[in-house]
């Protein structure tokens, strides 16, 4: 289909609300990969990300009339997904250590599965994923929101329910922590 | 020592670094941006940090894209497909007559026969419910009791503003019929104050009073309340239903006050949000105006009663409302009234 004739997200929402189930399927296909990718890094496991992504789409469907098109559909959807993922994490046992987190399934994302990457890229992606997974949840959240979801500070503040100044300082501390864990990678890049 | 007029405040090293980090994100004012650019130009350490942070960003943003597994969309569509017609495509009461795309718009066509039958049931239930709850005035929650319409419904973010329409109006109205309006919508109300509740579409930021009204449906109210007690180990519960006026519990008592942290109350709601739950949530609102006197005049008594197990005492009349005082009393607490109704006959 010609991109120019693709219906907008808002059109698809309206069509869904008019009883066109296929329109919602198009919405899902349009946003599923981006949502899943971000959630894998936010949740720390592909299994959790899959569950949250599915639940988010279902919840979005049941609330669809609340979407007015004042923001992008993905932004609206992501808020739902983010809140679902936080609820899910809160129900898990308190995390006291990296070992404990791994014990409950919080593992670094496995990038080895992507056959299109060269060995060097795979190794590098594995290092970055491992470093990201080893961060505190607070730091990982804010980094995922900023660097992977590309949220601005105001959006992050809204999602995390913290002031803008906290976003700025937390993000910087998270970067310093990640930089320390990826010292070799970063130095290599800068050089 | 205060800085000289016109000169910026001295900064700690960490504050400087934070500014450099925010510069990378393009989240600085023009003045701040100019300062950082000057640092990066003049100071090798500042420049090194900026380069490192930029490299860090590149490494995160170049992570291989992880796509959703094949069949993902089909599974989602299958799930939502199973929700109809008992689960709404469009939560009706948020739009009403002024929204031609709403419940009575094109989407309404597929629901109209079912909606009519269930609305009749809804109004009958509402009338019975109101008579039971005269003392408490709870029954003025304005949502239709139509399970097919409001089950797991979209956000109800504002106090009710219109009465429930009568059956005749609904019957005759067709696509122009009206249901009560409640707004604003989820999207227009940023979910900042309480991310937990916002997953349900609540906007708590503008509603600090922390009182929810949850309406659920069970085979019998007694069974529903018993189930709520079983699953709610972390919250305090007290039956405050139609026994209020008599001062003793009646068989048809159907209202439960739940007091707990936001997370606890939400957890309780989550446990009901499964298909096989004996209690199905059909409506959640914060219609504080209807329940104002409870918050001001009764809530503290109810909480004490919940702790001591003493039976409720009746209240002769509603008391005055002081929402701000109520909100300040227990900012971390959330109170919810669970109103459990009987399932309509099948």
Coordinates of C-alpha atoms in Angstrom, one line a residue, chain B residues 47 58 79 87 93 96 173 230 240 263 316 346:
Chain B
X47 CA 34.4 18.0 26.3
X58 CA 25.0 5.8 20.6
X79 CA -8.1 -11.7 22.8
X87 CA -16.7 -6.2 26.7
X93 CA -20.8 6.8 29.2
X96 CA -23.0 10.4 25.1
X173 CA -33.4 8.1 21.2
X230 CA -10.6 -13.5 51.3
X240 CA -20.9 -0.3 55.5
X263 CA -0.9 -0.1 45.8
X316 CA -28.7 11.0 60.9
X346 CA -29.9 -15.0 33.1

